[in-house]
Rosetta silent file (secondary structure, phi, psi, omega in degrees, C-alpha in Angstrom):
SEQUENCE: MFKDACVTLPTIRTMIQFTNLAKTFRRARVLDGISLEIGLGERVALIGSNGAGKTTLIRCLLGEYTHEGEVAINGLDPRSNRTAVLGSIGFVPQLPPPLKMPVGQLIDFSASLCGTDPQRIHEIAGRLGLDVPSILNRQFVRLSGGMKQKLLIAIALGRDAKVLVMDEPAANLDPEARKIFFDLLAERQNEVTMIISSHRIDEVSALVNRVIEMDLGKVVLDDRVADDVSLSGRLLCRIVIKRPEAAFIKAIAAWNFAESGDGLVWEGHVAGADRLRFHGMVARYIALIADISLVESQA
SCORE:     score description
SCORE:     0.000 S_00000001
   1 L     0.000  -36.696 -176.566  -46.632   -7.649   28.536 S_00000001
   2 L  -109.373   26.438 -174.446  -44.218   -5.113   29.950 S_00000001
   3 H   -55.776  -40.255 -174.559  -41.067   -7.038   29.121 S_00000001
   4 H   -84.998   -3.132 -173.035  -39.440   -4.241   27.104 S_00000001
   5 H   -67.360  -22.843 -177.012  -40.208   -1.456   29.574 S_00000001
   6 H  -112.512   31.589  176.572  -36.930   -1.889   31.407 S_00000001
   7 L   -55.790  130.809  179.177  -34.571   -2.157   28.449 S_00000001
   8 L   -77.464  117.234 -177.032  -31.115   -1.122   29.632 S_00000001
   9 L   -89.492  144.361  178.640  -30.124    1.915   27.615 S_00000001
  10 L   -65.878  140.674 -179.338  -26.484    2.634   26.769 S_00000001
  11 L   -85.126  122.525  176.027  -24.982    5.419   28.863 S_00000001
  12 L  -130.402  162.153 -172.850  -23.807    8.393   26.824 S_00000001
  13 L   -63.422  -46.115  179.385  -22.805   11.851   27.900 S_00000001
  14 E   -85.900  115.406 -179.147  -25.774   13.677   26.362 S_00000001
  15 E   -86.316  -37.604 -177.796  -28.950   12.388   27.977 S_00000001
  16 E  -130.542  134.393  178.956  -31.449   14.700   26.299 S_00000001
  17 E  -139.511  127.215  171.647  -31.137   16.416   22.940 S_00000001
  18 E  -111.928  129.247 -179.980  -33.490   18.744   21.094 S_00000001
  19 E  -124.904  108.252  178.770  -32.491   19.654   17.534 S_00000001
  20 E    49.276   45.903 -177.832  -34.413   22.472   15.824 S_00000001
  21 E   -72.890  130.563  177.837  -37.595   21.386   17.614 S_00000001
  22 E  -141.354  145.049  178.720  -40.770   23.119   16.461 S_00000001
  23 E  -143.951  133.158 -178.911  -44.451   22.531   17.176 S_00000001
  24 E  -124.684  132.258  173.041  -47.506   24.273   15.738 S_00000001
  25 E  -116.781  116.523  176.758  -51.102   24.103   16.949 S_00000001
  26 L    48.828   50.641  177.697  -53.701   25.537   14.575 S_00000001
  27 L    72.618   -1.724  177.367  -51.143   27.823   12.929 S_00000001
  28 E   -93.073  122.711 -178.879  -49.854   29.027   16.295 S_00000001
  29 E   -80.671  104.084 -175.565  -46.115   28.387   16.659 S_00000001
  30 E   -88.859  -36.941  171.744  -45.802   27.034   20.207 S_00000001
  31 E  -123.363  134.957 -169.126  -42.179   25.862   19.907 S_00000001
  32 E  -130.526   81.556  172.534  -39.924   27.681   17.500 S_00000001
  33 E    68.664   51.700 -177.947  -36.650   26.017   16.547 S_00000001
  34 E   -88.177  128.608  175.248  -35.328   24.894   19.935 S_00000001
  35 E  -127.150  119.573 -177.352  -31.903   23.238   20.050 S_00000001
  36 E  -146.126  148.725  168.247  -30.582   22.068   23.438 S_00000001
  37 E  -124.566  131.859  179.545  -28.319   19.417   24.889 S_00000001
  38 E  -124.542  121.981 -173.303  -28.754   18.311   28.507 S_00000001
  39 E   -91.944  164.910  175.742  -26.103   16.064   29.983 S_00000001
  40 L   -59.082  129.203 -179.757  -26.131   13.339   32.595 S_00000001
  41 L    91.398   -7.636  176.273  -26.126   14.933   36.037 S_00000001
  42 L   -78.775  139.918 -178.853  -27.469   18.307   34.904 S_00000001
  43 E  -120.665  103.778 -167.108  -30.351   19.593   37.008 S_00000001
  44 E  -103.297  127.976  167.761  -32.352   22.040   34.936 S_00000001
  45 E   -92.010  117.593  178.284  -34.910   24.584   36.086 S_00000001
  46 E   -99.906  109.489 -173.264  -37.220   25.191   33.132 S_00000001
  47 E  -119.796  165.871 -179.471  -38.886   28.542   33.730 S_00000001
  48 L   148.852  158.352 -178.138  -41.178   30.895   31.858 S_00000001
  49 L   -72.201  169.625  174.129  -44.666   32.342   32.013 S_00000001
  50 L   -58.327  134.587 -179.035  -47.825   30.446   31.068 S_00000001
  51 L    89.031    0.985 -178.825  -47.857   29.916   27.319 S_00000001
  52 L   -73.054  -22.927  179.244  -44.070   30.049   27.019 S_00000001
  53 L   113.782    6.448 -175.021  -43.973   26.466   25.704 S_00000001
  54 H   -62.420  -51.055 -177.031  -42.632   24.574   28.728 S_00000001
  55 H   -66.870  -37.019  177.427  -45.320   21.894   28.902 S_00000001
  56 H   -64.202  -40.019  176.189  -45.317   21.398   25.129 S_00000001
  57 H   -59.205  -44.647 -179.892  -41.536   20.905   25.237 S_00000001
  58 H   -64.553  -40.792 -179.102  -41.976   18.264   27.942 S_00000001
  59 H   -67.927  -33.802  173.432  -44.714   16.476   26.010 S_00000001
  60 H   -66.225  -38.744  178.663  -42.499   16.354   22.924 S_00000001
  61 H   -62.205  -35.892 -179.067  -39.744   14.932   25.120 S_00000001
  62 L   -84.512   -0.451  177.619  -42.121   12.191   26.304 S_00000001
  63 L    80.257   18.255 -176.857  -43.112   11.344   22.743 S_00000001
  64 L   -82.103  -24.286 -176.325  -46.704   12.507   23.106 S_00000001
  65 L  -119.412  145.551  163.312  -46.694   14.924   20.142 S_00000001
  66 L   -74.190  156.273 -175.174  -45.598   14.789   16.551 S_00000001
  67 L  -164.545  167.819  170.030  -43.276   17.689   15.779 S_00000001
  68 E   -89.290  156.209 -178.410  -40.693   19.146   13.441 S_00000001
  69 E    81.765 -168.398 -174.028  -37.037   18.628   14.292 S_00000001
  70 E  -127.736  147.888  174.560  -35.603   15.872   16.453 S_00000001
  71 E  -132.615  137.279  177.801  -35.810   14.768   20.092 S_00000001
  72 E  -142.427  139.909  172.559  -33.660   12.080   21.696 S_00000001
  73 E  -119.218  116.007 -176.057  -33.335   10.623   25.199 S_00000001
  74 L    52.466   37.785  176.122  -30.102    8.714   25.662 S_00000001
  75 L    86.741   -2.053 -177.228  -29.849    8.521   21.889 S_00000001
  76 E  -111.320  141.214  174.965  -33.351    7.152   21.302 S_00000001
  77 L   -73.578  121.460 -176.222  -36.355    8.834   19.676 S_00000001
  78 L   -67.882  -15.952  177.929  -39.115    8.810   22.330 S_00000001
  79 L   -84.960  -43.170 -177.576  -41.865    8.300   19.731 S_00000001
  80 L   -85.884  -13.266  177.102  -40.398    5.341   17.888 S_00000001
  81 L  -126.261   46.352 -167.719  -38.923    3.783   21.068 S_00000001
  82 H   -60.685  -45.871 -176.446  -41.719    4.773   23.407 S_00000001
  83 H   -63.649  -47.278 -179.154  -41.771    1.737   25.704 S_00000001
  84 H   -65.348  -42.031 -177.650  -38.015    1.660   26.278 S_00000001
  85 H   -68.388  -48.380 -178.680  -37.728    5.417   26.742 S_00000001
  86 H   -65.551  -26.832  177.125  -40.679    5.813   29.089 S_00000001
  87 L   -70.254  -13.630 -178.526  -39.404    2.884   31.110 S_00000001
  88 L  -105.480    5.004 -175.117  -36.252    4.896   31.843 S_00000001
  89 E  -118.007  140.298  166.832  -38.003    8.124   32.903 S_00000001
  90 E  -101.735  120.036 -173.098  -39.618    9.248   36.142 S_00000001
  91 E  -124.733  131.895  173.390  -42.351   11.728   35.202 S_00000001
  92 E  -118.514  111.556 -177.109  -44.563   13.942   37.347 S_00000001
  93 L   -77.577  161.076  177.173  -47.250   15.710   35.255 S_00000001
  94 L   -68.463  -40.320  179.621  -48.651   19.161   35.930 S_00000001
  95 L  -117.355  125.508 -179.936  -52.215   17.788   36.004 S_00000001
  96 L   -62.298  140.493  177.802  -52.907   14.316   37.469 S_00000001
  97 L   -70.906  151.342 -177.858  -54.510   11.900   34.965 S_00000001
  98 L   -82.051   63.623 -176.079  -58.143   10.899   35.645 S_00000001
  99 L   -82.501  131.574  178.116  -57.320    7.286   36.516 S_00000001
 100 L   -93.730   -0.144 -179.288  -60.090    5.160   38.036 S_00000001
 101 L   -65.712  138.309  175.071  -57.626    2.428   39.022 S_00000001
 102 E   -61.203  150.194 -175.407  -57.422    1.726   42.774 S_00000001
 103 H   -57.306  -45.385 -179.313  -54.302    3.116   44.420 S_00000001
 104 H   -60.608  -40.808  179.663  -52.906   -0.307   45.348 S_00000001
 105 H   -68.490  -38.393  179.214  -53.324   -1.579   41.798 S_00000001
 106 H   -63.669  -42.049  178.605  -51.758    1.587   40.379 S_00000001
 107 H   -63.157  -46.470 -179.388  -48.688    1.190   42.607 S_00000001
 108 H   -64.134  -42.003  178.924  -48.270   -2.476   41.665 S_00000001
 109 H   -61.892  -47.366 -178.307  -48.776   -1.723   37.963 S_00000001
 110 H   -64.165  -40.755  179.450  -46.264    1.146   38.014 S_00000001
 111 H   -64.959  -35.279 -178.092  -43.704   -0.930   39.920 S_00000001
 112 H   -66.953  -24.626 -177.758  -44.040   -3.796   37.440 S_00000001
 113 H   -60.691  -32.927 -179.222  -42.993   -1.559   34.542 S_00000001
 114 L  -130.879   21.577  177.211  -39.400   -1.549   35.732 S_00000001
 115 L    66.090   23.894  177.958  -39.236   -4.340   38.255 S_00000001
 116 L   -78.726  142.955  175.152  -39.327   -1.904   41.157 S_00000001
 117 L   -69.733  121.310  179.457  -40.368   -3.208   44.560 S_00000001
 118 H   -53.257  -29.748 -178.665  -43.809   -1.651   45.282 S_00000001
 119 H   -61.981  -30.531  178.163  -42.687   -1.190   48.879 S_00000001
 120 H   -62.901  -39.851  176.988  -40.199    1.410   47.700 S_00000001
 121 H   -66.618  -41.602  177.329  -43.078    3.509   46.348 S_00000001
 122 H   -57.593  -43.790 -176.338  -44.947    3.007   49.635 S_00000001
 123 H   -66.262  -43.308  179.741  -41.917    4.252   51.577 S_00000001
 124 H   -65.807  -42.204  177.997  -41.424    7.404   49.505 S_00000001
 125 H   -60.833  -39.223  178.124  -45.143    8.191   49.685 S_00000001
 126 H   -63.944  -40.304  177.474  -44.951    7.752   53.448 S_00000001
 127 H   -61.652  -31.011  178.874  -42.047   10.176   53.693 S_00000001
 128 L   -79.740   -4.544  177.889  -44.214   12.699   51.854 S_00000001
 129 L    94.830   16.466 -179.621  -46.921   12.264   54.480 S_00000001
 130 L   -97.955  123.105  179.415  -49.286   10.028   52.519 S_00000001
 131 L   -83.546   85.939 -173.259  -50.929    7.239   54.525 S_00000001
 132 H   -62.537  -46.043 -177.795  -50.899    4.643   51.742 S_00000001
 133 H   -54.542  -31.322 -176.424  -52.474    1.685   53.621 S_00000001
 134 H   -77.903  -11.790 -176.387  -55.612    3.738   54.274 S_00000001
 135 H  -122.956   10.138 -175.511  -56.184    4.528   50.566 S_00000001
 136 L   -56.815  -33.816 -176.681  -55.111    1.310   48.805 S_00000001
 137 L   -95.962   -0.253  178.907  -58.680    0.494   47.756 S_00000001
 138 L   -84.432  144.617  175.404  -59.676    4.036   46.783 S_00000001
 139 E   -67.230  139.368  179.498  -59.744    5.066   43.140 S_00000001
 140 H   -55.292  -41.276 -175.712  -56.898    7.393   42.255 S_00000001
 141 H   -63.499  -20.280 -177.325  -59.327    9.870   40.682 S_00000001
 142 H   -93.936    2.597  176.301  -61.140   10.243   44.024 S_00000001
 143 L   -78.292  160.634  174.460  -58.076   11.357   45.965 S_00000001
 144 L   -70.440  164.964 -179.652  -57.495   14.997   46.867 S_00000001
 145 H   -57.931  -41.974  179.960  -55.132   17.038   44.721 S_00000001
 146 H   -66.173  -40.558  178.845  -52.374   16.829   47.314 S_00000001
 147 H   -63.512  -43.816  179.045  -52.735   13.067   47.702 S_00000001
 148 H   -59.225  -45.109 -177.316  -52.577   12.552   43.937 S_00000001
 149 H   -64.149  -42.382  179.138  -49.435   14.650   43.673 S_00000001
 150 H   -62.165  -41.906 -179.294  -47.679   12.810   46.504 S_00000001
 151 H   -67.494  -42.009  178.818  -48.498    9.445   44.955 S_00000001
 152 H   -63.552  -39.023  176.821  -47.325   10.506   41.484 S_00000001
 153 H   -64.577  -43.618 -179.879  -44.065   11.801   42.964 S_00000001
 154 H   -62.154  -39.387  178.490  -43.574    8.538   44.871 S_00000001
 155 H   -65.895  -42.317 -179.060  -44.136    6.530   41.680 S_00000001
 156 H   -65.986  -41.806 -176.846  -41.675    8.696   39.722 S_00000001
 157 H   -85.654   -9.967 -177.414  -38.972    8.539   42.401 S_00000001
 158 L   -81.349   -5.249  178.108  -39.612    4.890   43.216 S_00000001
 159 L  -109.181  159.810  179.897  -37.904    3.657   40.064 S_00000001
 160 L   -87.057   63.894 -178.623  -34.203    3.733   39.189 S_00000001
 161 L   -83.077  144.499  175.212  -34.690    6.285   36.430 S_00000001
 162 L   -90.654  -11.240  178.729  -31.757    8.151   34.913 S_00000001
 163 E  -131.700  127.199  174.200  -34.045   11.007   33.842 S_00000001
 164 E  -114.619  125.069  179.639  -36.589   12.796   36.031 S_00000001
 165 E  -121.845  121.036 -173.572  -39.039   15.138   34.297 S_00000001
 166 E  -132.958  123.128 -177.175  -41.331   17.172   36.521 S_00000001
 167 E  -106.454  102.898 -176.097  -43.926   19.707   35.395 S_00000001
 168 L    50.142   54.113 -170.125  -44.825   22.022   38.305 S_00000001
 169 L   -68.690  -23.472 -175.944  -44.373   19.056   40.668 S_00000001
 170 L   -99.525   10.750 -171.828  -44.847   20.927   43.957 S_00000001
 171 L   -59.694  -38.729 -175.187  -47.983   22.827   42.957 S_00000001
 172 L  -106.278   14.927 -177.512  -50.424   20.872   45.165 S_00000001
 173 L   -92.266  144.369  173.192  -48.094   20.042   48.034 S_00000001
 174 L   -73.429  162.840 -174.352  -48.390   21.416   51.535 S_00000001
 175 H   -54.557  -41.270 -178.847  -45.279   23.238   52.861 S_00000001
 176 H   -67.113  -44.148  178.999  -43.935   20.245   54.792 S_00000001
 177 H   -65.575  -35.062  178.181  -44.401   17.842   51.866 S_00000001
 178 H   -62.132  -43.305  179.188  -42.803   20.399   49.543 S_00000001
 179 H   -63.837  -43.732 -179.365  -39.694   20.522   51.719 S_00000001
 180 H   -64.953  -40.083  178.900  -39.489   16.727   51.888 S_00000001
 181 H   -57.231  -47.491 -179.301  -39.968   16.466   48.129 S_00000001
 182 H   -71.149  -27.197  172.155  -36.961   18.686   47.435 S_00000001
 183 H   -65.056  -40.799  178.303  -34.966   16.761   50.043 S_00000001
 184 H   -62.680  -41.349  178.004  -35.776   13.580   48.116 S_00000001
 185 H   -65.688  -40.299 -178.985  -34.576   15.153   44.883 S_00000001
 186 H   -62.259  -32.302  179.168  -31.390   16.376   46.544 S_00000001
 187 H   -64.693  -23.133 -176.570  -30.607   12.804   47.610 S_00000001
 188 L  -112.612   10.837 -170.029  -30.504   11.805   43.940 S_00000001
 189 L   -65.375  -22.668 -179.847  -29.011   14.934   42.412 S_00000001
 190 L   -93.757   -1.587 -173.839  -25.710   13.304   41.466 S_00000001
 191 L  -106.528  -20.552 -169.402  -27.313   10.215   39.911 S_00000001
 192 L  -134.494  167.345  168.561  -29.832   11.544   37.405 S_00000001
 193 E   -97.400  130.584 -178.168  -30.657   14.210   34.875 S_00000001
 194 E  -120.891  139.008  167.423  -33.513   16.420   36.074 S_00000001
 195 E  -123.782  117.972 -178.980  -35.826   18.830   34.295 S_00000001
 196 E  -119.915  109.565  175.859  -38.057   20.740   36.698 S_00000001
 197 E   -84.446  125.076 -175.328  -40.607   23.079   35.174 S_00000001
 198 L  -153.933  147.291  170.759  -41.578   25.680   37.765 S_00000001
 199 L   -83.845  -15.255 -173.306  -42.887   29.209   38.160 S_00000001
 200 L  -113.904   87.063 -179.605  -40.918   29.477   41.407 S_00000001
 201 H   -66.633  -25.543  177.419  -37.210   29.381   40.697 S_00000001
 202 H   -61.978  -29.004 -177.455  -36.551   30.317   44.322 S_00000001
 203 H   -71.822  -33.908 -175.216  -38.008   26.953   45.264 S_00000001
 204 H  -106.587    2.450 -171.793  -35.585   24.929   43.131 S_00000001
 205 L   -62.143  -32.944 -178.835  -32.573   27.251   43.265 S_00000001
 206 L   -75.390  -13.397 -174.231  -30.694   25.189   45.847 S_00000001
 207 L  -101.780  -38.062 -169.690  -31.077   22.070   43.706 S_00000001
 208 L   -84.793  157.892  172.879  -30.461   23.069   40.081 S_00000001
 209 L  -125.996   14.075  175.613  -27.217   23.793   38.275 S_00000001
 210 E  -155.342  140.184  178.577  -28.722   25.131   35.057 S_00000001
 211 E  -123.132  124.818  175.957  -31.538   27.552   34.292 S_00000001
 212 E  -119.773  120.387  178.777  -33.376   27.585   30.962 S_00000001
 213 E  -107.924  134.370  178.742  -35.978   30.297   30.444 S_00000001
 214 E  -113.782  149.372  174.914  -38.539   30.102   27.655 S_00000001
 215 E  -154.102  127.323  178.358  -40.706   32.799   26.135 S_00000001
 216 L    53.055   40.850  174.743  -43.009   32.556   23.117 S_00000001
 217 L    80.465    5.273 -179.766  -41.673   29.140   22.193 S_00000001
 218 E  -121.464  157.351  171.888  -38.002   30.129   22.232 S_00000001
 219 E   -85.956  118.957 -178.508  -35.147   29.764   24.699 S_00000001
 220 E  -105.514  -12.609  176.142  -34.299   33.285   25.895 S_00000001
 221 E  -152.461  132.664  176.328  -31.838   32.315   28.641 S_00000001
 222 E  -143.565  105.830 -175.280  -29.666   29.252   29.109 S_00000001
 223 E  -138.077  135.536  176.704  -27.086   29.474   31.860 S_00000001
 224 E   -95.206  149.790 -178.284  -25.186   26.914   33.882 S_00000001
 225 L  -121.895  127.924  175.233  -24.323   27.460   37.512 S_00000001
 226 L   -62.943  146.937 -176.048  -21.260   26.024   39.190 S_00000001
 227 L   -64.739  -16.725  179.080  -22.185   23.818   42.130 S_00000001
 228 L   -97.159   10.150  177.261  -20.306   26.134   44.488 S_00000001
 229 L  -100.937  126.035 -177.979  -22.328   29.202   43.438 S_00000001
 230 L   -83.465  137.671  173.283  -25.267   30.006   45.675 S_00000001
 231 L  -106.787   12.898  176.014  -28.622   30.955   44.199 S_00000001
 232 L   -99.557  179.087  179.185  -29.990   31.865   47.607 S_00000001
 233 L    77.113 -165.025 -178.384  -29.716   35.200   49.389 S_00000001
 234 E  -134.658  154.303  179.438  -29.827   38.653   47.778 S_00000001
 235 E  -120.711  133.870  172.260  -27.499   40.735   45.649 S_00000001
 236 E   -90.865  125.261 -175.549  -27.045   44.491   45.779 S_00000001
 237 E  -120.611  138.744  174.968  -26.591   45.754   42.237 S_00000001
 238 E  -130.219  125.240 -178.683  -25.360   49.107   40.925 S_00000001
 239 E  -122.514  130.121  174.761  -25.438   49.882   37.206 S_00000001
 240 E  -111.555  125.209  179.555  -23.959   52.932   35.490 S_00000001
 241 E  -108.558  159.214 -175.069  -25.125   53.598   31.931 S_00000001
 242 L   -76.777  -29.513 -178.955  -23.559   55.825   29.300 S_00000001
 243 L  -161.109  151.567  177.086  -26.746   57.682   28.441 S_00000001
 244 L   -63.846  137.855  177.471  -30.438   57.475   29.316 S_00000001
 245 L  -143.662  127.259 -170.931  -32.364   55.093   27.082 S_00000001
 246 H   -58.685  -40.899 -176.941  -36.090   54.479   27.383 S_00000001
 247 H   -64.495  -42.280  179.084  -35.968   50.713   26.721 S_00000001
 248 H   -66.739  -43.430 -179.007  -33.354   50.121   29.415 S_00000001
 249 H   -60.296  -40.551  178.045  -35.146   52.358   31.907 S_00000001
 250 H   -65.538  -42.606 -177.876  -38.375   50.443   31.382 S_00000001
 251 H   -66.617  -44.441 -176.697  -36.595   47.096   31.749 S_00000001
 252 H   -72.905  -30.948  177.153  -34.656   48.009   34.897 S_00000001
 253 H   -65.227  -30.124  178.152  -37.711   49.634   36.490 S_00000001
 254 L   -65.962  -18.873  176.789  -39.498   46.271   36.152 S_00000001
 255 L   -96.284   10.936  178.257  -36.878   44.915   38.571 S_00000001
 256 L    64.338   31.061  172.925  -37.738   47.702   41.056 S_00000001
 257 L   -80.113  151.090  179.719  -34.424   49.488   40.585 S_00000001
 258 E  -117.472  144.095  177.979  -34.285   53.180   41.483 S_00000001
 259 E   -78.519  136.723 -177.438  -32.415   55.967   39.692 S_00000001
 260 E  -134.944   21.602  178.665  -29.810   57.666   41.855 S_00000001
 261 E  -179.373   86.302  175.298  -27.858   60.028   39.629 S_00000001
 262 L    56.594   29.188  178.881  -29.104   62.027   36.620 S_00000001
 263 L    75.752    4.105 -176.365  -30.707   58.954   35.094 S_00000001
 264 L  -105.984  -17.593 -178.328  -27.306   57.308   34.660 S_00000001
 265 E  -118.751  127.802 -177.605  -26.963   55.353   37.918 S_00000001
 266 E  -128.699  135.007 -177.787  -29.441   52.652   38.923 S_00000001
 267 E  -132.616  148.004  178.148  -29.448   50.614   42.131 S_00000001
 268 E  -178.766  178.537  179.141  -31.543   47.782   43.463 S_00000001
 269 E  -109.581  145.721  176.957  -31.617   44.275   44.881 S_00000001
 270 E  -123.877  127.327  176.024  -31.817   41.002   42.956 S_00000001
 271 E   -64.207  139.665 -177.758  -32.955   37.771   44.586 S_00000001
 272 H   -54.650  -37.140 -179.022  -30.259   35.135   44.304 S_00000001
 273 H   -66.837  -19.061 -178.348  -32.674   32.771   42.589 S_00000001
 274 H  -101.945    6.651 -171.548  -33.236   35.384   39.864 S_00000001
 275 H   -62.205  -37.517 -178.776  -29.598   36.244   39.223 S_00000001
 276 H   -69.986  -41.367  177.609  -29.364   34.315   35.950 S_00000001
 277 H   -64.530  -37.159  177.529  -32.555   35.796   34.564 S_00000001
 278 H   -64.747  -43.952  177.669  -31.312   39.249   35.611 S_00000001
 279 H   -59.324  -38.434  179.127  -27.994   38.687   33.834 S_00000001
 280 H   -62.782  -40.916  178.167  -29.922   37.717   30.725 S_00000001
 281 H   -65.503  -47.310 -177.829  -31.874   40.976   30.798 S_00000001
 282 H   -61.372  -36.671 -177.463  -28.756   43.083   31.420 S_00000001
 283 H   -59.333  -26.215  179.808  -26.881   41.365   28.589 S_00000001
 284 L   -69.447  -16.616 -177.199  -29.317   42.867   26.082 S_00000001
 285 L  -119.247   26.438 -173.181  -28.020   46.333   26.997 S_00000001
 286 L   -60.525  -33.173 -179.663  -24.320   45.544   27.351 S_00000001
 287 L   -70.005  -20.442 -178.169  -23.284   48.236   24.849 S_00000001
 288 L   -89.149  -21.184 -171.715  -25.089   50.834   26.969 S_00000001
 289 E   -86.838  126.833  177.293  -23.561   49.839   30.327 S_00000001
 290 E   -89.926  -32.824 -178.038  -20.437   51.656   31.533 S_00000001
 291 E  -160.026  145.569  177.586  -20.096   49.806   34.849 S_00000001
 292 E  -146.771  138.721  176.435  -21.943   47.159   36.845 S_00000001
 293 E  -135.351  142.236  177.312  -21.354   45.664   40.291 S_00000001
 294 E  -132.485  121.629  179.604  -23.078   42.823   42.135 S_00000001
 295 E  -130.919  146.472  177.017  -22.305   42.087   45.775 S_00000001
 296 E   -61.028  139.396 -176.694  -23.873   39.707   48.275 S_00000001
 297 E  -137.455  146.142  175.323  -26.275   41.497   50.570 S_00000001
 298 L  -100.115   -3.054 -175.963  -28.185   40.622   53.714 S_00000001
 299 L   -72.168    0.000    0.000  -30.582   43.541   53.299 S_00000001
């Protein structure tokens, strides 16, 4: 029944490609002409406020929605090659599905899709702090939110997937499980392509090497980070502008910067995890800026 789920896909440099992707719900444009290429080994933080389009983008990637434009995973359309594509992806949804299947049956079923040893899923779940033997006969839907999330993560990481897609994966995890989860991802960071949708870029900053920010269905920031550049710590920033301008003052004030010289000099701190988003904001006012400095700070 699941024979085709583990079709071996040809390895190509671009693992994920969106070409002029657009999606409309009841006349509301949720995705608006997105074009992106994500390569093998890239670890992407997908950020943006609620309603920015992150989850819709992920659902288009998984082949769940019809849409305008094109989507491809390892060269295949996820809608017309759904079984093969989904068999190559580890996915953690934002909201657990209401499955009534017993936990033991769910693990065995999930493992069978790609010939994974169920014990591997048991081991990962155990590392996350989930006592699997004690819940094997319980329905998945009757588990607590944290238990569901740990099990879904274990299922996603228990297969040899080349693509991991995670939508707010740490939302229901306790602090210890959250740390272990990111340790598990770090162990595989050189083997797979990752997309992690999160409101907390500080949480994934040590793991990712690319940040994509969405707003109103568009990509407003797309920046790659060299693996030797830290996104932790804090930066002291000083900006000198050529003349006062209300739009810039409003934007920089939102970052809690303070004016320190006739409205022309602005200083403040930027969290390392936010440095790319900050650069994106500053870039909109590049013609106004006379000088800018960013230095590592312990303050």
